[in-house]
mmCIF file of C-alpha atoms and ligand atoms in Angstrom:
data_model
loop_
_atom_site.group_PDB
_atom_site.id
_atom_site.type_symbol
_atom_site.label_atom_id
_atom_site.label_comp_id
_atom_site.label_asym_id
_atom_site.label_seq_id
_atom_site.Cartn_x
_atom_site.Cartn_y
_atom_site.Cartn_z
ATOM 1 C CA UNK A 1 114.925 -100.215 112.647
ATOM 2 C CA UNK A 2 114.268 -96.875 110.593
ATOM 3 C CA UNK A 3 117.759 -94.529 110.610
ATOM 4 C CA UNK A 4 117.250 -91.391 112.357
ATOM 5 C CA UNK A 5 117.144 -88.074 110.468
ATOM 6 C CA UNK A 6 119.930 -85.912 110.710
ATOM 7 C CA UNK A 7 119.831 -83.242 108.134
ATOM 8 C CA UNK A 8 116.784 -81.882 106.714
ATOM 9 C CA UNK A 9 116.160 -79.711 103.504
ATOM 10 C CA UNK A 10 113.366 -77.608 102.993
ATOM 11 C CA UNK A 11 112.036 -76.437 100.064
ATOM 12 C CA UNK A 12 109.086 -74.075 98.706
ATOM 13 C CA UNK A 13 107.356 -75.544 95.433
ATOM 14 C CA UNK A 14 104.595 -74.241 92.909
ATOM 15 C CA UNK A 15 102.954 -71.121 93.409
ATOM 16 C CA UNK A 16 103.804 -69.025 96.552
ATOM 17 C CA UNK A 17 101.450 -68.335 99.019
ATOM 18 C CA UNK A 18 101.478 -65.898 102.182
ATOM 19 C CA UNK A 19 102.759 -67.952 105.205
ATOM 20 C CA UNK A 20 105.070 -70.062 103.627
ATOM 21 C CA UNK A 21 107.980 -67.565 105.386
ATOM 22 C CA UNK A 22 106.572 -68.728 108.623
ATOM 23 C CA UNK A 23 106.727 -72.145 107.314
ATOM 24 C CA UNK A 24 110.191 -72.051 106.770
ATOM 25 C CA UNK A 25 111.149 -70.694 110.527
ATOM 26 C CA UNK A 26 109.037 -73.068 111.732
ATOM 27 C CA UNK A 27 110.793 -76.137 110.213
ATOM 28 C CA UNK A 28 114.117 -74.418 110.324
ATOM 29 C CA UNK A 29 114.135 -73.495 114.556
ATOM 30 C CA UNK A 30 112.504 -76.941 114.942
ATOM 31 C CA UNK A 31 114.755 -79.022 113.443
ATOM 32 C CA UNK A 32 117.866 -76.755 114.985
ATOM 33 C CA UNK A 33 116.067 -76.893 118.597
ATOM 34 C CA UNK A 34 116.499 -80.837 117.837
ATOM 35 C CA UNK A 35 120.155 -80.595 116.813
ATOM 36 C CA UNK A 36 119.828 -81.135 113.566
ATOM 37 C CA UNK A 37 121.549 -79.874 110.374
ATOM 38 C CA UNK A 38 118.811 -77.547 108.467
ATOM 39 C CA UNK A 39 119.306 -76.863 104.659
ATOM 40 C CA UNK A 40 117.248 -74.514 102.448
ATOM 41 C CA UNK A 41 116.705 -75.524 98.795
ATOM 42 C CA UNK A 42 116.322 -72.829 96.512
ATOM 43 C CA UNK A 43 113.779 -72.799 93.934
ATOM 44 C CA UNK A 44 111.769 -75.715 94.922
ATOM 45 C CA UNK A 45 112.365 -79.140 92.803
ATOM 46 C CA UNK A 46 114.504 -76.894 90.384
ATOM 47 C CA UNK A 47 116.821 -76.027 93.108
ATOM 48 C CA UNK A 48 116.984 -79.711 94.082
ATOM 49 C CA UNK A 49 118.278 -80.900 90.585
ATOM 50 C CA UNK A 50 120.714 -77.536 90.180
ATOM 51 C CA UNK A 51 122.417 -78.001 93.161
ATOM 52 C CA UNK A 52 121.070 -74.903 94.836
ATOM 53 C CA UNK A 53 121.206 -75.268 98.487
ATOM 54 C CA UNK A 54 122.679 -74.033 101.769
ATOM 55 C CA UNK A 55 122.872 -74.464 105.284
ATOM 56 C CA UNK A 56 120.474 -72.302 107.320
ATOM 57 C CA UNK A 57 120.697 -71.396 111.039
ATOM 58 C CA UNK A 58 118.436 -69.497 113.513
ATOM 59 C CA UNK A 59 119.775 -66.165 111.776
ATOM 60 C CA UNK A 60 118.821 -67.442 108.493
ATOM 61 C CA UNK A 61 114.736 -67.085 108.829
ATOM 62 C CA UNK A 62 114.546 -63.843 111.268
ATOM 63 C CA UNK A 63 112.438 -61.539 110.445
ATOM 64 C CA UNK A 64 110.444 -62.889 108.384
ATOM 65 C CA UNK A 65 107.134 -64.306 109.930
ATOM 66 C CA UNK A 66 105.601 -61.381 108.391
ATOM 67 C CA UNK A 67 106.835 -61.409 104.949
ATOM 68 C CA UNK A 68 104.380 -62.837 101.971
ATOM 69 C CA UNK A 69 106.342 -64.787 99.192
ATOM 70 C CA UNK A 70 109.047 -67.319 100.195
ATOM 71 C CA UNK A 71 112.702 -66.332 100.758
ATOM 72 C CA UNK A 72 113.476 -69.608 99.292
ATOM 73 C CA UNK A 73 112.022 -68.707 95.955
ATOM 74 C CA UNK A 74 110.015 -71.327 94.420
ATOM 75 C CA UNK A 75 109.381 -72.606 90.789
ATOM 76 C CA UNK A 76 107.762 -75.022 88.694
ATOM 77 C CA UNK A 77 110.204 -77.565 87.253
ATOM 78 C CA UNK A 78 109.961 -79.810 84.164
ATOM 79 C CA UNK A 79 113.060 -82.126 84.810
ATOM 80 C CA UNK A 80 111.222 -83.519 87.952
ATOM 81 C CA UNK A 81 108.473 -84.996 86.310
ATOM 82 C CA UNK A 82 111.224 -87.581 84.608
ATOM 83 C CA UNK A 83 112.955 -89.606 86.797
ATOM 84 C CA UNK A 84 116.759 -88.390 84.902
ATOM 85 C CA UNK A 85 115.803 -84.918 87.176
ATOM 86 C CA UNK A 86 114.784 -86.590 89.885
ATOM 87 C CA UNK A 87 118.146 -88.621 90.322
ATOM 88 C CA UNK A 88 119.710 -85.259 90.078
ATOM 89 C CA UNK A 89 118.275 -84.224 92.731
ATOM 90 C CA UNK A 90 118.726 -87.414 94.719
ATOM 91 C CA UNK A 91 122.410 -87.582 94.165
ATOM 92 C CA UNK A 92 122.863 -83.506 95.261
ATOM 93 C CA UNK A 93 120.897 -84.390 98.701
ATOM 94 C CA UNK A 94 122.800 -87.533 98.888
ATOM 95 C CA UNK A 95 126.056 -86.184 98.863
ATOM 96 C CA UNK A 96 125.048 -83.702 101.622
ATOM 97 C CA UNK A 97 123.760 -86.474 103.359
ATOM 98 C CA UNK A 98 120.194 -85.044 103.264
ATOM 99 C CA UNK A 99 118.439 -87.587 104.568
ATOM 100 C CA UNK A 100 114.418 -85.851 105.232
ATOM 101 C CA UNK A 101 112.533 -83.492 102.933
ATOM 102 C CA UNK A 102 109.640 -80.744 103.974
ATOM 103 C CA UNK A 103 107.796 -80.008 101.066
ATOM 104 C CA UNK A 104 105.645 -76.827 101.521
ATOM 105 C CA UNK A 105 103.636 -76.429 98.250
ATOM 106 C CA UNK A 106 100.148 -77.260 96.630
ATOM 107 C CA UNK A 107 98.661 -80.619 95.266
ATOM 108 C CA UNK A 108 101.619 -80.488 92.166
ATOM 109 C CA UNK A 109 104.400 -80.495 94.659
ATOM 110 C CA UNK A 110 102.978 -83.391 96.524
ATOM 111 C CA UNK A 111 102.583 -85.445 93.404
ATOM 112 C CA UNK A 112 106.233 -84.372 92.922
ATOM 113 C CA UNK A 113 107.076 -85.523 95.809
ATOM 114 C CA UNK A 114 105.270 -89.303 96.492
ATOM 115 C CA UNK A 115 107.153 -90.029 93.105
ATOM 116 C CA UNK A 116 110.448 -88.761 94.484
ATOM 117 C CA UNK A 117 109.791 -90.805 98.014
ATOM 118 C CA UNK A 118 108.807 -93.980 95.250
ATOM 119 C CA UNK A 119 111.992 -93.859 93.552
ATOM 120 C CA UNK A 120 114.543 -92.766 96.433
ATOM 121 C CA UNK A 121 115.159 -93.298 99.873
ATOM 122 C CA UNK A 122 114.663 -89.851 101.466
ATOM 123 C CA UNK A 123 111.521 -89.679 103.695
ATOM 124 C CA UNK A 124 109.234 -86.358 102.569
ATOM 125 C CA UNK A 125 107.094 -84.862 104.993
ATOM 126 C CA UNK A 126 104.201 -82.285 103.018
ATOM 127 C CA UNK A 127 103.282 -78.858 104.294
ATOM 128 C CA UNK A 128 99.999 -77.832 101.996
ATOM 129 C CA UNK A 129 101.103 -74.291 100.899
ATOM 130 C CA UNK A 130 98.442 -73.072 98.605
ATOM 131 C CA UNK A 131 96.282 -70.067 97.918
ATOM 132 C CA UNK A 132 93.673 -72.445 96.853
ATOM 133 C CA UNK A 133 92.596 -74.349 99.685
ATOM 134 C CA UNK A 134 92.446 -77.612 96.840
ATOM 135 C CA UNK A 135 93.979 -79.873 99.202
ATOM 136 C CA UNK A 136 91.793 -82.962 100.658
ATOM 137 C CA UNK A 137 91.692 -83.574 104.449
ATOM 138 C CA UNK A 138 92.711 -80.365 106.173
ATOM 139 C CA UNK A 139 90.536 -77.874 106.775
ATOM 140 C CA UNK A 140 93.379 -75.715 106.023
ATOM 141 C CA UNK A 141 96.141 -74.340 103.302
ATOM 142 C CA UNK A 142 98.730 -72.063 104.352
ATOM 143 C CA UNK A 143 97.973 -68.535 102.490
ATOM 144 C CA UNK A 144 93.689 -69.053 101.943
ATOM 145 C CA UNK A 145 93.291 -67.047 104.412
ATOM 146 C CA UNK A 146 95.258 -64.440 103.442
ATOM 147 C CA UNK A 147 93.886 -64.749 99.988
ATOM 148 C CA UNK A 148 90.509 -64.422 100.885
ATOM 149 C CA UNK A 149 90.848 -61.402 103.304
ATOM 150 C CA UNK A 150 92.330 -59.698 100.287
ATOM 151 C CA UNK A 151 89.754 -60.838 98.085
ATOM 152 C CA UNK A 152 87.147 -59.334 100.565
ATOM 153 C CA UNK A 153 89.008 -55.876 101.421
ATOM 154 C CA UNK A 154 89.076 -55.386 97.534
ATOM 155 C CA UNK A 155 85.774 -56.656 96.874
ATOM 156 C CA UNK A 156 84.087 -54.314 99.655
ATOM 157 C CA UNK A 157 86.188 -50.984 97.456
ATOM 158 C CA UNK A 158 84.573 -52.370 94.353
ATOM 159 C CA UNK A 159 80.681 -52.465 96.644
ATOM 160 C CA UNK A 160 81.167 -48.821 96.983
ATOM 161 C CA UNK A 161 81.161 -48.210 93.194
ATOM 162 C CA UNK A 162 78.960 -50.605 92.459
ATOM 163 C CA UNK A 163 76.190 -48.929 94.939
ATOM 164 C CA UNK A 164 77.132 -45.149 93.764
ATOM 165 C CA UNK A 165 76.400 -46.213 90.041
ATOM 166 C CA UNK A 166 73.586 -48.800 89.954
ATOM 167 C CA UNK A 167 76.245 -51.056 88.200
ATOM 168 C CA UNK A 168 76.263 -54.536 88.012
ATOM 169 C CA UNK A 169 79.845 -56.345 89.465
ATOM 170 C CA UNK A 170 81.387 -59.762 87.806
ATOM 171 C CA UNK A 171 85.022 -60.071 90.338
ATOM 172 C CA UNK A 172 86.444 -62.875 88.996
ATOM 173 C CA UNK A 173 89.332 -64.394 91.707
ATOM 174 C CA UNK A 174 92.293 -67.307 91.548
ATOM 175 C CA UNK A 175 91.834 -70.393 92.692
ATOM 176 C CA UNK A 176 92.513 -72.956 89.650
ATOM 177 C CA UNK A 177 89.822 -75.499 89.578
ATOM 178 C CA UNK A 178 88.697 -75.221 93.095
ATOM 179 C CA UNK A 179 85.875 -72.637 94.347
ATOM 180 C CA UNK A 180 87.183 -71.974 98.004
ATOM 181 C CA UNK A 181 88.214 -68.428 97.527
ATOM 182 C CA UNK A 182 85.174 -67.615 95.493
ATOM 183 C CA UNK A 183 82.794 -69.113 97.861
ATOM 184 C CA UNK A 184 83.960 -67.692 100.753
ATOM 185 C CA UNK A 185 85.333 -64.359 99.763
ATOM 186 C CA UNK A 186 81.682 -64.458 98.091
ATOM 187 C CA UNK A 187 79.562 -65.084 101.002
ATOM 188 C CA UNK A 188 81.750 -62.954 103.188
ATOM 189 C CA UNK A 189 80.950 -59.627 100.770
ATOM 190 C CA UNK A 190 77.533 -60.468 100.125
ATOM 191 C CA UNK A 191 77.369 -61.200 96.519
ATOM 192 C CA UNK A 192 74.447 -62.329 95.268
ATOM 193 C CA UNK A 193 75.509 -64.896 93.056
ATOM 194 C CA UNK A 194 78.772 -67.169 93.196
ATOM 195 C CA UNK A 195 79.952 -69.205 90.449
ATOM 196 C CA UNK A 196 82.416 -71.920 91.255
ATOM 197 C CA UNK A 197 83.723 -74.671 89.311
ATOM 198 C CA UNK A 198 82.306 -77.637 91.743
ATOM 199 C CA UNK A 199 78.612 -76.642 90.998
ATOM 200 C CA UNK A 200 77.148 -76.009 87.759
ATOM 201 C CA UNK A 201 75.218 -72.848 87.655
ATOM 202 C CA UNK A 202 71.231 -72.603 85.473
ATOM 203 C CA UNK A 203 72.714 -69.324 83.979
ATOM 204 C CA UNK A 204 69.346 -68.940 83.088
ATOM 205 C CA UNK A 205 67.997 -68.831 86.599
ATOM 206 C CA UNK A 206 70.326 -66.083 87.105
ATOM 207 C CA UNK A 207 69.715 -63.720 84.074
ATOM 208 C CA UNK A 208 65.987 -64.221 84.914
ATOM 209 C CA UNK A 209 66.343 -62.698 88.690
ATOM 210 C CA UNK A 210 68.504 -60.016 87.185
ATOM 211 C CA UNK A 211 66.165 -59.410 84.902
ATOM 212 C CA UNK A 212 63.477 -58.982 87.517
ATOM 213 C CA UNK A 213 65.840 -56.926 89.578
ATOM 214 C CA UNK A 214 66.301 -54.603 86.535
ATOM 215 C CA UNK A 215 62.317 -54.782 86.519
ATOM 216 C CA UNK A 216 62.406 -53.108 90.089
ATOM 217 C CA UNK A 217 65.096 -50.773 89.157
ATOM 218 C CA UNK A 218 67.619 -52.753 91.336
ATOM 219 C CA UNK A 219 70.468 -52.795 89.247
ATOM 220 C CA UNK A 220 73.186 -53.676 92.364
ATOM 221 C CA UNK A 221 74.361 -57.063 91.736
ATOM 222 C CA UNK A 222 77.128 -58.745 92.681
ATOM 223 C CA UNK A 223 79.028 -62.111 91.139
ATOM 224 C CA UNK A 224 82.276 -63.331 92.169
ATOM 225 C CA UNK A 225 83.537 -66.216 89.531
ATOM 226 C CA UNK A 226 86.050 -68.701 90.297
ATOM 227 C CA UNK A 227 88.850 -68.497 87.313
ATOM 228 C CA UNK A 228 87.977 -72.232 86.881
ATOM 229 C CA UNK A 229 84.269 -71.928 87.213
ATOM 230 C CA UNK A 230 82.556 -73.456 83.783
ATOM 231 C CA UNK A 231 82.089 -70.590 81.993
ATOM 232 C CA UNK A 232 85.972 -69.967 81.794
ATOM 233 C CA UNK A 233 85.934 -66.933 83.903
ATOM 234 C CA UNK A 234 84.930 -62.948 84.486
ATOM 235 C CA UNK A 235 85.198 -61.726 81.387
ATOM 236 C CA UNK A 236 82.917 -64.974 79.804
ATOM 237 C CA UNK A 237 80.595 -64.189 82.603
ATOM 238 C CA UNK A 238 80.211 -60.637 81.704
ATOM 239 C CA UNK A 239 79.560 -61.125 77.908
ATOM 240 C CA UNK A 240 76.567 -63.711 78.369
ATOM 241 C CA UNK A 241 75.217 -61.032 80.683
ATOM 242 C CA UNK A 242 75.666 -58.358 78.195
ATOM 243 C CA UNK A 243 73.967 -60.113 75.538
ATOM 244 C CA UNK A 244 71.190 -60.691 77.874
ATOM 245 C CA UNK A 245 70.701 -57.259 79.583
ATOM 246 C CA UNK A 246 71.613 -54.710 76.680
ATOM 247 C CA UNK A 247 70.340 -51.616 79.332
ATOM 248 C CA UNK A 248 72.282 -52.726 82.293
ATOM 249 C CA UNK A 249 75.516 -51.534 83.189
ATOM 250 C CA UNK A 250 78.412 -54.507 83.789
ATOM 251 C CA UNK A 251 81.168 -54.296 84.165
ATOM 252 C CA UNK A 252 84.168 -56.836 85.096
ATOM 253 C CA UNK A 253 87.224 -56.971 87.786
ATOM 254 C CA UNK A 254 89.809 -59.731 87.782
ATOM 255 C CA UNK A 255 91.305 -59.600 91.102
ATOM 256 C CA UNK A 256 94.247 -61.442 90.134
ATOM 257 C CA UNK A 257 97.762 -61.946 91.461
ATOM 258 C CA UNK A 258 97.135 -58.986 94.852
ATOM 259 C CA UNK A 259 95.588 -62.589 95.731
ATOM 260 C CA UNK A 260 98.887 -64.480 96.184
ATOM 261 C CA UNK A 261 101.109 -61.727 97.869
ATOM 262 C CA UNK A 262 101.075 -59.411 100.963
ATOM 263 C CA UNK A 263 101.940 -60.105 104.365
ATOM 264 C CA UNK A 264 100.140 -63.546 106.159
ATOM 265 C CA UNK A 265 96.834 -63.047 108.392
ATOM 266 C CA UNK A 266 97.158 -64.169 112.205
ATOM 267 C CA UNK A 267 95.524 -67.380 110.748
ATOM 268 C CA UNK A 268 97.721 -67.770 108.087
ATOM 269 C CA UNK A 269 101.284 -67.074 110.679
ATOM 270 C CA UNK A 270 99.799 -69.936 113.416
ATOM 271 C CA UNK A 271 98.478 -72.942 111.243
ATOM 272 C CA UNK A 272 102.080 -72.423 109.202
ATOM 273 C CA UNK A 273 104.529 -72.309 112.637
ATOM 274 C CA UNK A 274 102.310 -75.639 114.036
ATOM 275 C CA UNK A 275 102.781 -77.384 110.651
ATOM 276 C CA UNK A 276 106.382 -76.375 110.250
ATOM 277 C CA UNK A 277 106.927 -77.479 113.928
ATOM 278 C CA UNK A 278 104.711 -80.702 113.445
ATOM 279 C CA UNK A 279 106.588 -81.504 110.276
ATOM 280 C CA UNK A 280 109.937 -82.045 111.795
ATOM 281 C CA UNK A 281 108.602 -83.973 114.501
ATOM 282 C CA UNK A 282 106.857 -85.978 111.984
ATOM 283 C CA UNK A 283 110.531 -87.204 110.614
ATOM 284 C CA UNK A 284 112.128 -87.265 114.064
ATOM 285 C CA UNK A 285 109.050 -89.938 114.613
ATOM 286 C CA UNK A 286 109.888 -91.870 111.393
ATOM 287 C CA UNK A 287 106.273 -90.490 110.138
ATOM 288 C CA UNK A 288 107.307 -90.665 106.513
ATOM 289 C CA UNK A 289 105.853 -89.525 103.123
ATOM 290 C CA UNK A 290 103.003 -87.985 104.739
ATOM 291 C CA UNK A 291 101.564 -84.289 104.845
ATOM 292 C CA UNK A 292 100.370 -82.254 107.750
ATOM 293 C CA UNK A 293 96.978 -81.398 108.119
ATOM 294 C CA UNK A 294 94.530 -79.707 110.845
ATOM 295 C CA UNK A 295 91.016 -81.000 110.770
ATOM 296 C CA UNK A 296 88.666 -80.013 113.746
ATOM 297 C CA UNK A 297 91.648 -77.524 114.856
ATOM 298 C CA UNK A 298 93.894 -80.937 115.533
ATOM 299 C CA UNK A 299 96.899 -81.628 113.876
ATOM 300 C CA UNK A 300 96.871 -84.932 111.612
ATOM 301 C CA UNK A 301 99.091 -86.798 109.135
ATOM 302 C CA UNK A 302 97.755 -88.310 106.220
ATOM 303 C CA UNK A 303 99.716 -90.460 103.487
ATOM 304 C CA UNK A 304 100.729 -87.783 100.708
ATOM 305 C CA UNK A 305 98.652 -89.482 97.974
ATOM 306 C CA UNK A 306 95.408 -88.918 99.733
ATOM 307 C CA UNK A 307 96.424 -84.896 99.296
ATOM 308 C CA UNK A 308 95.336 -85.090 95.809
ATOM 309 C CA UNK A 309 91.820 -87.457 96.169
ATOM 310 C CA UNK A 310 88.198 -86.802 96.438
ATOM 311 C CA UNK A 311 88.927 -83.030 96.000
ATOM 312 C CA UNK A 312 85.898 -80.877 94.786
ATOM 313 C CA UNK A 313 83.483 -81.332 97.281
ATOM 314 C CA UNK A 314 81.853 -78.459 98.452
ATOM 315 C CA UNK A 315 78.092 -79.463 100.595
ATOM 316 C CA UNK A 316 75.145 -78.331 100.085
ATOM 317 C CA UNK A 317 74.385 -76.470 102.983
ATOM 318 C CA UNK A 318 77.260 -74.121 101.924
ATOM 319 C CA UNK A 319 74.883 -73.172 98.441
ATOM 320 C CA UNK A 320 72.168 -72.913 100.421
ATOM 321 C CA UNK A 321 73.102 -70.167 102.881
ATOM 322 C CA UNK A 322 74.427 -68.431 99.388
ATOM 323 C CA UNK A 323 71.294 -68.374 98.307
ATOM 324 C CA UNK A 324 69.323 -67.481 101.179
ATOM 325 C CA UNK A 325 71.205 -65.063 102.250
ATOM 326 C CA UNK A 326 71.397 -63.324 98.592
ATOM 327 C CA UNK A 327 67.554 -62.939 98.776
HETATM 328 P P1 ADP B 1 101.474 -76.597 92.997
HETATM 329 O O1 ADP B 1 102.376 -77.347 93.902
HETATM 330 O O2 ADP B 1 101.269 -75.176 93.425
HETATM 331 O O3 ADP B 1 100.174 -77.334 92.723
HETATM 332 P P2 ADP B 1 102.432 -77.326 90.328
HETATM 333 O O4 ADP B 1 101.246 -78.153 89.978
HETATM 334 O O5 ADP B 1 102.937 -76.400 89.284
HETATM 335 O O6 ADP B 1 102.245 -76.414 91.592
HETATM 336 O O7 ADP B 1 103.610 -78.331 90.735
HETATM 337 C C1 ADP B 1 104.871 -77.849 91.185
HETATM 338 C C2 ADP B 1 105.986 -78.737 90.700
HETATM 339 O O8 ADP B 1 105.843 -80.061 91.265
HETATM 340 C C3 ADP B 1 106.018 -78.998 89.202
HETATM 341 O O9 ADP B 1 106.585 -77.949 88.469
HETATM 342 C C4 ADP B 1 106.907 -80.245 89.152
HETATM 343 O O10 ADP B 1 108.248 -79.910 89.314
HETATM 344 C C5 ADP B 1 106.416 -81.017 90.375
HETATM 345 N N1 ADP B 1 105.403 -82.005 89.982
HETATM 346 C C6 ADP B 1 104.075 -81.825 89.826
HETATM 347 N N2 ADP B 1 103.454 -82.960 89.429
HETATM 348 C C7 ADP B 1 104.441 -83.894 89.316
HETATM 349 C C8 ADP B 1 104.482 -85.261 88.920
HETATM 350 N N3 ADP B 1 103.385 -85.919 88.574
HETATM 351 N N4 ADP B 1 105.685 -85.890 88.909
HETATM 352 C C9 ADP B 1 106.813 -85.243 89.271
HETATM 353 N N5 ADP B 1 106.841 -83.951 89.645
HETATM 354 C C10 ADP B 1 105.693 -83.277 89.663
HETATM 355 O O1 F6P B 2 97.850 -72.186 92.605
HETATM 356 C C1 F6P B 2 97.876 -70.830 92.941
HETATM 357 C C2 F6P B 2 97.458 -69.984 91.761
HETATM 358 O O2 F6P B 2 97.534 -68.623 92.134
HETATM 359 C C3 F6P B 2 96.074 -70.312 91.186
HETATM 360 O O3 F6P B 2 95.030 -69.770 91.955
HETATM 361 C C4 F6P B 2 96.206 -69.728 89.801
HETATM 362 O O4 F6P B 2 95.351 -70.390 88.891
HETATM 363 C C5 F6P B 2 97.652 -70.011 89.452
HETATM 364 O O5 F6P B 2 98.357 -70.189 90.666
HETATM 365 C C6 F6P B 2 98.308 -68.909 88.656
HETATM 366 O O6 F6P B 2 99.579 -69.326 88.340
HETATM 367 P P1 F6P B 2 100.684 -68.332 87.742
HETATM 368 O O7 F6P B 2 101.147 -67.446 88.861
HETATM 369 O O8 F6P B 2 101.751 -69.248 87.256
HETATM 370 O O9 F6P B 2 100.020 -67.538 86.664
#
């Protein structure tokens, strides 16, 4: 028979993203509304290995539903990839009696964490907090939709210029090695080209219906790039252009970090309170090492090693309505 959890930390890991606050209250209130002890780690694994934690109660996460970044702080941490760090952490949890982990970071964390759940005894549950959507088998991430709304209020500012000055527009935005803010901050402006690092792009297709643009005197054009599309970014993007288009006027915009802070859409405040909720339940049910997911707007828990599989699939259909609609 599986022991029952009684005190749970919680910890934010790898880059923030907006919603992970919510997170936090979620699995905090959930776990107290269940009677159990609640503990915040500071500084995600980091925090773990240093000892950094405290009890949290009700008081501990109010106001801050609205509030990008993560009160917990959060960090990337070397001594967790060797098992000497991870013991370090084991043994502070331990004698705190510890005995569940929520995880809310990206695909990193979650490798962090099916090694920790291999070597130790302490059940981790996964929340996918990421600004990059690169998780497999939810159709969400806490903080992509924040992301991409500010992608797309800045990217409609940049249209304005663009239009007054016949200027051609490379916005180059986060994402790692995944396309998902790109694409859809992309379609969502109107661009008429979007490079992302799932596809490979005939660059010269695209300098050839530029070219005929500039023909027409049409020199509007816009091009979001994925950091990790092939061509290693904006500013890559823009000098190929140059080169190509001497008379045409580029010029380049990397949106940057404005992509990882601010305070959480709607979207963003609901899918991280159901997951926080869902993720305590998950331990109360002895549903261990797994992360939460929504698929088909339906909550679902998958084994924490399928997080980080077939990732970089983006259809066909989504290209096509790219480039059909950029006509
Ligand atoms: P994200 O979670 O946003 O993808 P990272 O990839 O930086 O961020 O991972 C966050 C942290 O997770 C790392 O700094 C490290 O502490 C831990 N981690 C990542 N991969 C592993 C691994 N293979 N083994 C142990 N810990 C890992
Ligand atoms: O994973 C989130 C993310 O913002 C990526 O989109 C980006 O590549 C990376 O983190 C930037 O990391 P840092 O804040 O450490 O520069």
């Amino acid at each position: 028979m599986e022991k029952k959890v009684s005190k749970i930390g919680v910890l934010t890991s790898g880059g923030d993203s907006p919603g992970m606050n919510a997170a936090i209250r979620a699995v905090v209130r959930t776990g107290l509304y269940h009677g159990l002890e609640m503990f915040g780690i500071m500084r995600g694994y980091q925090g773990m290995i240093e000892d950094d934690i405290y009890q949290m109660d009700s008081r501990s996460v109010a106001n801050i539903i609205q509030r990008g970044g993560t009160i917990l702080k959060t960090a990337r941490c070397k001594e967790f990839f060797e098992l000497e760090g991870r013991q370090k952490a084991y043994n502070n949890l331990k004698k705190r009696g510890i005995d569940g982990l929520v995880i809310i970071g990206g695909d990193g964390s979650f490798r962090g964490a099916v090694k920790f759940s291999q070597d130790f005894d302490i059940p981790c549950v996964g929340l996918a907090g990421t600004i990059d959507k690169d998780i497999s088998g939810t159709d969400f991430t806490i903080g992509f939709d924040t992301a991409v709304n500010t992608a797309v209020e800045a990217i409609d500012k940049i249209r304005d210029t663009m239009d007054a000055h016949d200027r051609i527009f490379v916005i180059e935005v986060m994402g790692r090695d995944a396309g998902y803010i790109a694409l859809h901050s992309g379609i969502a402006t109107g661009a008429e080209n979007i490079l992302i690092p799932e596809r490979k792009t005939n660059m010269n297709d695209l300098i050839s219906s530029l070219l005929e643009k500039e023909r027409r005197k049409k020199l509007v054009n816009l091009i979001v790039v994925a950091e990790g599309d092939e061509f290693g970014g904006g500013n890559n993007v823009q000098a190929i252009l140059k080169e190509k288009l001497p008379n045409a006027e580029i010029r380049v915009c990397i949106l940057g970090h404005i992509q990882r802070g601010g305070s959480p859409t709607c979207i963003d405040r609901l899918i991280a309170s159901r997951m926080g909720y869902h993720a305590v339940e998950s331990l109360i049910e002895g549903r261990h090492n797994v992360f939460v997911g929504i698929l088909n707007n339906k909550m679902h828990y998958l084994p924490l090693q399928d997080a980080v599989k077939n990732k970089g699939k983006i259809s066909d259909e989504w290209m096509k309505i790219v480039k059909i609609l950029a006509s």
